[in-house]
Structure formats: structure tokens, C-alpha cells
mmCIF file with all atom_site columns, C-alpha atoms in Angstrom:
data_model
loop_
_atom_site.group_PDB
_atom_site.id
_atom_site.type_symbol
_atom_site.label_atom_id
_atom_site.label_alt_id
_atom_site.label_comp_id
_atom_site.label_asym_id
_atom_site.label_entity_id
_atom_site.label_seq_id
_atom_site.pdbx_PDB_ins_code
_atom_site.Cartn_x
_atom_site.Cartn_y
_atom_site.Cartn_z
_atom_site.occupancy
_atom_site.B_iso_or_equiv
_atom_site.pdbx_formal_charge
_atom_site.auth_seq_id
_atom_site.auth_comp_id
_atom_site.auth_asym_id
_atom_site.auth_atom_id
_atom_site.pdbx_PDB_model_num
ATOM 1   C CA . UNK X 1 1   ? -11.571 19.517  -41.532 1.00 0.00 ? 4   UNK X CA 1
ATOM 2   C CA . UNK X 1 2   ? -11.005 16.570  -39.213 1.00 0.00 ? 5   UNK X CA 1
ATOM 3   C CA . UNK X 1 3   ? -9.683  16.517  -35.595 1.00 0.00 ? 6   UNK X CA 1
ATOM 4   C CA . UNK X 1 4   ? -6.167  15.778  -35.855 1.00 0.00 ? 7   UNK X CA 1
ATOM 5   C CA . UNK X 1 5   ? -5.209  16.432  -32.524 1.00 0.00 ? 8   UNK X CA 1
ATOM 6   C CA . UNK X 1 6   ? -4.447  13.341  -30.896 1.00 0.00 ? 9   UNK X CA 1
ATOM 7   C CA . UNK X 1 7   ? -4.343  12.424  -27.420 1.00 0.00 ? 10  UNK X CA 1
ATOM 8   C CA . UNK X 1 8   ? -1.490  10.492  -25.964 1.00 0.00 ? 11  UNK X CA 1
ATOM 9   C CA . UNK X 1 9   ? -1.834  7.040   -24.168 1.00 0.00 ? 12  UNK X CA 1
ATOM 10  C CA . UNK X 1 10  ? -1.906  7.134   -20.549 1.00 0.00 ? 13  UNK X CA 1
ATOM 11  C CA . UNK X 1 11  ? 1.686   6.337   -19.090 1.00 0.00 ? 14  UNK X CA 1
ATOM 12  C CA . UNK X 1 12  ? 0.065   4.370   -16.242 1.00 0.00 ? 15  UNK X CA 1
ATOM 13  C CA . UNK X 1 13  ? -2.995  2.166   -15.390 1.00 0.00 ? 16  UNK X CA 1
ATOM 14  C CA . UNK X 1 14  ? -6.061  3.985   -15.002 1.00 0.00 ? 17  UNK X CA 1
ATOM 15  C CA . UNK X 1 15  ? -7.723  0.687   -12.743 1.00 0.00 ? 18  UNK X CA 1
ATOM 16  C CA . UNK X 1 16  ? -9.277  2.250   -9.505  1.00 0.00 ? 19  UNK X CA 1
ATOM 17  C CA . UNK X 1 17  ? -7.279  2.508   -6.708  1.00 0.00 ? 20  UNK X CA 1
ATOM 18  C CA . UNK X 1 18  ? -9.436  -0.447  -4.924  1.00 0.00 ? 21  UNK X CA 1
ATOM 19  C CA . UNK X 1 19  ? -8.303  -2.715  -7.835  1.00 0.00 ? 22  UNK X CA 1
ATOM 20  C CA . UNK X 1 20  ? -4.541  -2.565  -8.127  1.00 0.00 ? 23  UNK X CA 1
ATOM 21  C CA . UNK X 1 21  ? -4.849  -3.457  -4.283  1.00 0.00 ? 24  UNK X CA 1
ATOM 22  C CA . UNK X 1 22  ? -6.504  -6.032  -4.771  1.00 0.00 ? 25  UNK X CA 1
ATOM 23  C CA . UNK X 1 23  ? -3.905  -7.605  -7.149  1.00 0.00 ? 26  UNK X CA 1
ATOM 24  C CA . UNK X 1 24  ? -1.128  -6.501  -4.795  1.00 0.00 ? 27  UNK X CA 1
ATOM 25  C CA . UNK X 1 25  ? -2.937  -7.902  -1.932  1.00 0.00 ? 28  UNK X CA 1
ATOM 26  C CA . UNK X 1 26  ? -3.781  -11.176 -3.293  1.00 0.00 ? 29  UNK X CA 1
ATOM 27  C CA . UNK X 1 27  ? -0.005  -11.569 -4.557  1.00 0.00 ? 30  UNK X CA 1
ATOM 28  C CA . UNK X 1 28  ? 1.345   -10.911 -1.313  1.00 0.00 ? 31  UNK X CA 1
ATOM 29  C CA . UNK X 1 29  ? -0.811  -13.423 0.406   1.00 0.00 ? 32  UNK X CA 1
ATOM 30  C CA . UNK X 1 30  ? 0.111   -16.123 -2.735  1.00 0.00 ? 33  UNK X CA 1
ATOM 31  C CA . UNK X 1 31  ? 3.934   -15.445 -1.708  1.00 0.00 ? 34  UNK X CA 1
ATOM 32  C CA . UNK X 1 32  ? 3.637   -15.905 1.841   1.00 0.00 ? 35  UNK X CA 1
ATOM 33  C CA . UNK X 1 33  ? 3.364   -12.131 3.150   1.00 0.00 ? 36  UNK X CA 1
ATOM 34  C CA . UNK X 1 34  ? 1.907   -12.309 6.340   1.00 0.00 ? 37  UNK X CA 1
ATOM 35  C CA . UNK X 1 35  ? -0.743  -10.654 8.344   1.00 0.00 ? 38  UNK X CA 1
ATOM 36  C CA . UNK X 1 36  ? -1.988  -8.685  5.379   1.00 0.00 ? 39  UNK X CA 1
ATOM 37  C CA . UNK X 1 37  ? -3.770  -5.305  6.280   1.00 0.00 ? 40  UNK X CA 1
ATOM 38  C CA . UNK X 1 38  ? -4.868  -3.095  3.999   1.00 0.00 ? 41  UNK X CA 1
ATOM 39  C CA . UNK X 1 39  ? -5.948  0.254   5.268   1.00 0.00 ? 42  UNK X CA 1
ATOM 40  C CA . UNK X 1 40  ? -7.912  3.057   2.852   1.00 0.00 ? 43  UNK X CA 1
ATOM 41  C CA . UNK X 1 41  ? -6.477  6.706   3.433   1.00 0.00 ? 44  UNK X CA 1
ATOM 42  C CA . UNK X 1 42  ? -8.630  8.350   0.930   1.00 0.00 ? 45  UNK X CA 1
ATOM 43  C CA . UNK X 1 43  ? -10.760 11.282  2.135   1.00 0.00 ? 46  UNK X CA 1
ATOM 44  C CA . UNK X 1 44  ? -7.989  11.532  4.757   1.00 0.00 ? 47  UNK X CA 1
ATOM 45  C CA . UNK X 1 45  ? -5.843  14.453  3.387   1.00 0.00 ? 48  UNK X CA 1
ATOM 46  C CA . UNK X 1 46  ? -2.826  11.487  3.628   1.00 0.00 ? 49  UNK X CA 1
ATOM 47  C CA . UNK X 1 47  ? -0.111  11.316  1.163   1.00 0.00 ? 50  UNK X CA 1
ATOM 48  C CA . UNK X 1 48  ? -1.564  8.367   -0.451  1.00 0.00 ? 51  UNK X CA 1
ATOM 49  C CA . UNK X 1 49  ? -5.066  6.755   -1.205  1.00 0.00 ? 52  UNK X CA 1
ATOM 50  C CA . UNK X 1 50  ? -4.520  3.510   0.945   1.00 0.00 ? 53  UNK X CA 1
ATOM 51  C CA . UNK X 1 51  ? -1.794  1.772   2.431   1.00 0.00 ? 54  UNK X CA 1
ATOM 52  C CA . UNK X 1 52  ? -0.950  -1.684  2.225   1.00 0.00 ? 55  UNK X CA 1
ATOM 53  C CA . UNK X 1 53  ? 1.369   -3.422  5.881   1.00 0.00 ? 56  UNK X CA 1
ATOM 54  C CA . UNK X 1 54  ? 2.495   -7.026  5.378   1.00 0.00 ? 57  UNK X CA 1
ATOM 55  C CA . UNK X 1 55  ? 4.823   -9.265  7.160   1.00 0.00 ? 58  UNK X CA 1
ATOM 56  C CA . UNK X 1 56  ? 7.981   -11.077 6.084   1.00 0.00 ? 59  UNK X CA 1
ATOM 57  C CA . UNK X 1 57  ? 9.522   -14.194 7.804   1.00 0.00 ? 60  UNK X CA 1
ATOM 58  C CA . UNK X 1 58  ? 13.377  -12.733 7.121   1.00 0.00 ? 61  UNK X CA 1
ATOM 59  C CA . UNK X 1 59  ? 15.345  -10.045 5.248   1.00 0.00 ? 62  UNK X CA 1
ATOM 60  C CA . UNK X 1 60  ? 15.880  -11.963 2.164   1.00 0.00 ? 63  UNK X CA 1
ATOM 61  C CA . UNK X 1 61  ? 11.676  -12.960 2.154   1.00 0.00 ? 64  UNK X CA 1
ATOM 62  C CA . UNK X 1 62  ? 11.030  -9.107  2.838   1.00 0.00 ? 65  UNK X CA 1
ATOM 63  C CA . UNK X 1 63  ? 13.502  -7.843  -0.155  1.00 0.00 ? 66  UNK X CA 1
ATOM 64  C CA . UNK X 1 64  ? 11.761  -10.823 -2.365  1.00 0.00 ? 67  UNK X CA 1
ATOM 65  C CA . UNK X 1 65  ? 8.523   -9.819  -1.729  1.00 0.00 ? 68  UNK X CA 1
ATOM 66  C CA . UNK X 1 66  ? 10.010  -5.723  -2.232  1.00 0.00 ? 69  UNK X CA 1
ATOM 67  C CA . UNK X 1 67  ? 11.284  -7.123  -5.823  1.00 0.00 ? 70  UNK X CA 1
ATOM 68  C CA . UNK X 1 68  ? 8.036   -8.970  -6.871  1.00 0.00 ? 71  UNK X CA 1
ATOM 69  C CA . UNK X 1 69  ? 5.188   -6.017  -5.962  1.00 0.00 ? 72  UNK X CA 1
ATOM 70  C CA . UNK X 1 70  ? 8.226   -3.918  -8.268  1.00 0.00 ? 73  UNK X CA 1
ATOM 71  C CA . UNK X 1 71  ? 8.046   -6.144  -10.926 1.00 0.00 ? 74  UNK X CA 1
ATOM 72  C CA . UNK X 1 72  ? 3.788   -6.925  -10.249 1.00 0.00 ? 75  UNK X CA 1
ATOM 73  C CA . UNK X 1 73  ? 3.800   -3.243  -10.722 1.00 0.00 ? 76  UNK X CA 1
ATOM 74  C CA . UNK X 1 74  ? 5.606   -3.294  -14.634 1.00 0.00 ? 77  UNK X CA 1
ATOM 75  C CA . UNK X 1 75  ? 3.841   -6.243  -15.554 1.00 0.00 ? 78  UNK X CA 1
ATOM 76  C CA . UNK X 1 76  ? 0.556   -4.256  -14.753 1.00 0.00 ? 79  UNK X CA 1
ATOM 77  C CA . UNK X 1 77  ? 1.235   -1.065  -15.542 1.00 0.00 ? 80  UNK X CA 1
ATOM 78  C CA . UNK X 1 78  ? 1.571   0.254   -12.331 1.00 0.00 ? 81  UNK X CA 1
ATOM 79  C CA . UNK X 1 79  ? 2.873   3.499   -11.265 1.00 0.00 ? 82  UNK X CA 1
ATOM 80  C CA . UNK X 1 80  ? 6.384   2.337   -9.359  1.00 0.00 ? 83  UNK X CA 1
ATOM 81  C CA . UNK X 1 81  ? 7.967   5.927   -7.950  1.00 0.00 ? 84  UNK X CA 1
ATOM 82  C CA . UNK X 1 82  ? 10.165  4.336   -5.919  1.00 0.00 ? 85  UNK X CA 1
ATOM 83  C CA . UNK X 1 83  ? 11.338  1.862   -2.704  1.00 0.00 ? 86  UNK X CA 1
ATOM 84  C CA . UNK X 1 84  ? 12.924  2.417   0.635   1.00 0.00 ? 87  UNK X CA 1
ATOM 85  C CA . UNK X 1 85  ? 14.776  0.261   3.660   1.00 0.00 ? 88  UNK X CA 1
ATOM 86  C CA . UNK X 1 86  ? 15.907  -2.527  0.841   1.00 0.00 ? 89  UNK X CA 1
ATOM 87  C CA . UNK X 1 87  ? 19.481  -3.126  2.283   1.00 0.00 ? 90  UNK X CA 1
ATOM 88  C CA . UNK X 1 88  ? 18.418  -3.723  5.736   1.00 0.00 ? 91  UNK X CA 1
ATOM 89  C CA . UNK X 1 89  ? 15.629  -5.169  5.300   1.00 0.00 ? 92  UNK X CA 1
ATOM 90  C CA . UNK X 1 90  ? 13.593  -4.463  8.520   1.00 0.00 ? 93  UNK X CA 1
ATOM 91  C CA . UNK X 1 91  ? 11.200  -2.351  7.050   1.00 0.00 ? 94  UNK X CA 1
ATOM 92  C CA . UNK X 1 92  ? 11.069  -1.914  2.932   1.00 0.00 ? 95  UNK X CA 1
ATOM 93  C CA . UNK X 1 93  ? 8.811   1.050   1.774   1.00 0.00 ? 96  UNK X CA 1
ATOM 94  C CA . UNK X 1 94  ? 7.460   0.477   -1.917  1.00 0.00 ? 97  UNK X CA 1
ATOM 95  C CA . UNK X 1 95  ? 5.660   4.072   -3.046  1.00 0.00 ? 98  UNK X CA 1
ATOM 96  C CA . UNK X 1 96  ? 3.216   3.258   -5.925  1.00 0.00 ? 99  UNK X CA 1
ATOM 97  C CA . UNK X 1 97  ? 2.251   6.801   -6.088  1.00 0.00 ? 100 UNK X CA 1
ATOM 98  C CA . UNK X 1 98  ? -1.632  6.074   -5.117  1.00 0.00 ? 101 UNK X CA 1
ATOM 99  C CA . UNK X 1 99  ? -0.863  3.076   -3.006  1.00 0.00 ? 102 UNK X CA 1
ATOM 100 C CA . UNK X 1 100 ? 2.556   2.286   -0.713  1.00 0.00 ? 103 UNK X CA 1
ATOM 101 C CA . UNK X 1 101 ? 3.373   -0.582  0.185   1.00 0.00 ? 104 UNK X CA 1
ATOM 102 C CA . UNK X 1 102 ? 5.155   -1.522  4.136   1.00 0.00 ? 105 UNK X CA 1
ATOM 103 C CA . UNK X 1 103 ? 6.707   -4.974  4.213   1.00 0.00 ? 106 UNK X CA 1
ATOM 104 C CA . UNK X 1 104 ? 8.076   -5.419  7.809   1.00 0.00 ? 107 UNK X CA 1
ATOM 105 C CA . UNK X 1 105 ? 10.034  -7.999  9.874   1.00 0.00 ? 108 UNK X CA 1
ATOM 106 C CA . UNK X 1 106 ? 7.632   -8.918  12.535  1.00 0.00 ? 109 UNK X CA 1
ATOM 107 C CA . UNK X 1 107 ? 9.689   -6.799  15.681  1.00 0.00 ? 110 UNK X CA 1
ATOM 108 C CA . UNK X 1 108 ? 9.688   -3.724  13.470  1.00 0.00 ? 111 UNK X CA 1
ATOM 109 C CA . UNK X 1 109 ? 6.155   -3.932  12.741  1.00 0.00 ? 112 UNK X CA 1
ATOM 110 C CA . UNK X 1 110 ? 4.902   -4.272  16.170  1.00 0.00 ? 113 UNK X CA 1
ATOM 111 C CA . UNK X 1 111 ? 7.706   -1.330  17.372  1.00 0.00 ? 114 UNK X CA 1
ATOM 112 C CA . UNK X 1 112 ? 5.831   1.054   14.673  1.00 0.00 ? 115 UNK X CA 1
ATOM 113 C CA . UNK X 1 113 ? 2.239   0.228   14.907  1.00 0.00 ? 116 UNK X CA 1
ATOM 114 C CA . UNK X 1 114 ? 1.156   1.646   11.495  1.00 0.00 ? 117 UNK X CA 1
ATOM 115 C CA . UNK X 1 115 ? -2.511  0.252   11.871  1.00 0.00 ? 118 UNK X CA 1
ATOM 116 C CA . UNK X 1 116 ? -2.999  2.164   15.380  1.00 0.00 ? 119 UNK X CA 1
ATOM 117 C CA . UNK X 1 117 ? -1.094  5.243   13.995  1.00 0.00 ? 120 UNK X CA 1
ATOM 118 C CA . UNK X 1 118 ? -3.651  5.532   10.599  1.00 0.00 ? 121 UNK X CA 1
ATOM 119 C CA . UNK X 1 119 ? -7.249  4.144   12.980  1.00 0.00 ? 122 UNK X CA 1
ATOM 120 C CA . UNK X 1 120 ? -7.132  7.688   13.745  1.00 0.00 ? 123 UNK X CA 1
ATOM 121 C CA . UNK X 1 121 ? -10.899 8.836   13.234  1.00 0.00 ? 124 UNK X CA 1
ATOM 122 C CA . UNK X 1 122 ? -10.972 10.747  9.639   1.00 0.00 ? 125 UNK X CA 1
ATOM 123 C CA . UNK X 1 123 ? -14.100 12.962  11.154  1.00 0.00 ? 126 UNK X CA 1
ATOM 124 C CA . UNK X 1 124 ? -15.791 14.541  14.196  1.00 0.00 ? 127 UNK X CA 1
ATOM 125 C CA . UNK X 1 125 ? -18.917 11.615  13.068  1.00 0.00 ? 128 UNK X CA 1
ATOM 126 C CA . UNK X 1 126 ? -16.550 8.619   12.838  1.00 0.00 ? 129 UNK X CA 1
ATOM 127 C CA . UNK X 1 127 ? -15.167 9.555   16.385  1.00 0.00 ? 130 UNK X CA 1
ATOM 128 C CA . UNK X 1 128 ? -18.481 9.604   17.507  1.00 0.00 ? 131 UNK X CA 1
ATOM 129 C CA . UNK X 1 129 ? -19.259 6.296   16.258  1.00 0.00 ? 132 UNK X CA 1
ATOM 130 C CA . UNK X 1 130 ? -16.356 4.477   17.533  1.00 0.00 ? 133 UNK X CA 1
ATOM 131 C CA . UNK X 1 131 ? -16.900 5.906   21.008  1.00 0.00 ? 134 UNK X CA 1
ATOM 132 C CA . UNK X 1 132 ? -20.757 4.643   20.381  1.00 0.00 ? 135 UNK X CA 1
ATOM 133 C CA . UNK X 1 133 ? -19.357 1.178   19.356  1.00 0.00 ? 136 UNK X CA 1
ATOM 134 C CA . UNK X 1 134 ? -17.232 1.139   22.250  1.00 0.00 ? 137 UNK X CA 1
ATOM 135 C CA . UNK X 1 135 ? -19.870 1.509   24.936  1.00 0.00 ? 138 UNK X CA 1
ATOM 136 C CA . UNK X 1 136 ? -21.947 -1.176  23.455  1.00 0.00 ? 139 UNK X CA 1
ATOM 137 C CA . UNK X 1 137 ? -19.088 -3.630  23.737  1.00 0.00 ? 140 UNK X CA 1
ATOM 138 C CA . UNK X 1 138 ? -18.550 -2.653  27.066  1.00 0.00 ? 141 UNK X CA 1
#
């Protein structure tokens, strides 16, 4: 007798993390995000495996760019959970579930330093190298 159990389609993408931030990267830098950084969590015991912080010129750019990784994220079968901060503007979370996305106005971005806040040396070893790297700059 034949297998007749059948398993259902995955609901969502199964592309590696790496990849769907690569499309999401490359489409905010095509629609004028600036200052692009994407930063990898994974290994890091973080809510998320990597983080995406981009820049808007204005409210109305920021909630544009909000509504496009949305609809980026349908058109590729993205996980979309959910998005933050869209009235005001100043700061508009989008949580893909593996990835999030920050968009920031340029003030809010430099008042919460995201980039300095997640450097924060994932081991004993990586600490250790930094300080290395440091004193060979120096």
C-alpha cells in the first residue's frame, strides 16, 4: 500500500536567511534608503537572525519604504509578522520573523545607535580580537 500521507506546502519561503536580505537590502538601496547596514545576530541568542537599519529622508519616504519591504515581503513569500512606529514615522519597525527591519529619520537614528548597541562582542574570542585589532591600529 502506497504512502498517502501527504505533506503540506510550506506557508513561507524557505531561502536562507542571508538571501531574503539580500533582496531587502538591495530594494532599499534601489528606493533611496540610506546608509544601509545590515548587521547578522545569529549565534547571538537575539530575537532575530540579523537586523537590517536604513535611513529615510522624511516621514512619508520612511512609511513608503515601511509599505514596499511589506509588500517585497508578499510578493516573495516572506514571513511579514508585523510593523511598528508607522504613524509617526521617526522610527518604523518591520518584524519579518527571521529578519527586522529599522527604517529611521536620520536624528532618531543617531539618538539610538543600533549599530553600537548590537557591535557588542558575541564571545570571550571575538572580544579578544577586537581589543587585538585595536592595539594594532593604535
Amino acid at each position: 500500500m502506497p504512502n498517502t500521507i501527504q505533506t503540506p506546502p510550506k506557508k513561507y519561503s524557505e531561502l536562507p536567511v542571508a538571501d531574503k536580505i539580500a533582496d531587502v537590502e538591495a530594494w532599499l538601496k534601489e528606493h533611496k534608503a540610506a546608509d544601509v547596514t545590515v548587521l547578522d545576530l545569529a549565534g547571538r541568542g537575539a530575537f532575530t537572525e540579523a537586523m537590517i537599519i536604513a535611513s529615510a529622508t522624511s516621514v512619508r519616504h520612511a512609511q513608503s519604504l515601511a509599505d514596499g519591504v511589506n509588500r517585497l515581503c508578499g510578493e516573495k513569500n516572506y514571513e511579514f509578522l508585523r510593523m511598528d512606529g508607522y504613524t509617526v514615522g521617526q522610527w518604523i519597525l518591520v518584524d519579518c520573523n527571521d529578519f527586522v527591519v529599522n527604517i529611521f529619520q536620520a536624528d532618531t537614528r543617531s539618538l539610538y545607535k543600533l549599530e553600537a548597541l548590537w557591535s557588542v562582542p558575541a564571545s570571550k574570542e571575538e572580544l579578544q580580537a577586537m581589543a587585538h585589532a585595536a592595539e594594532q591600529g593604535a
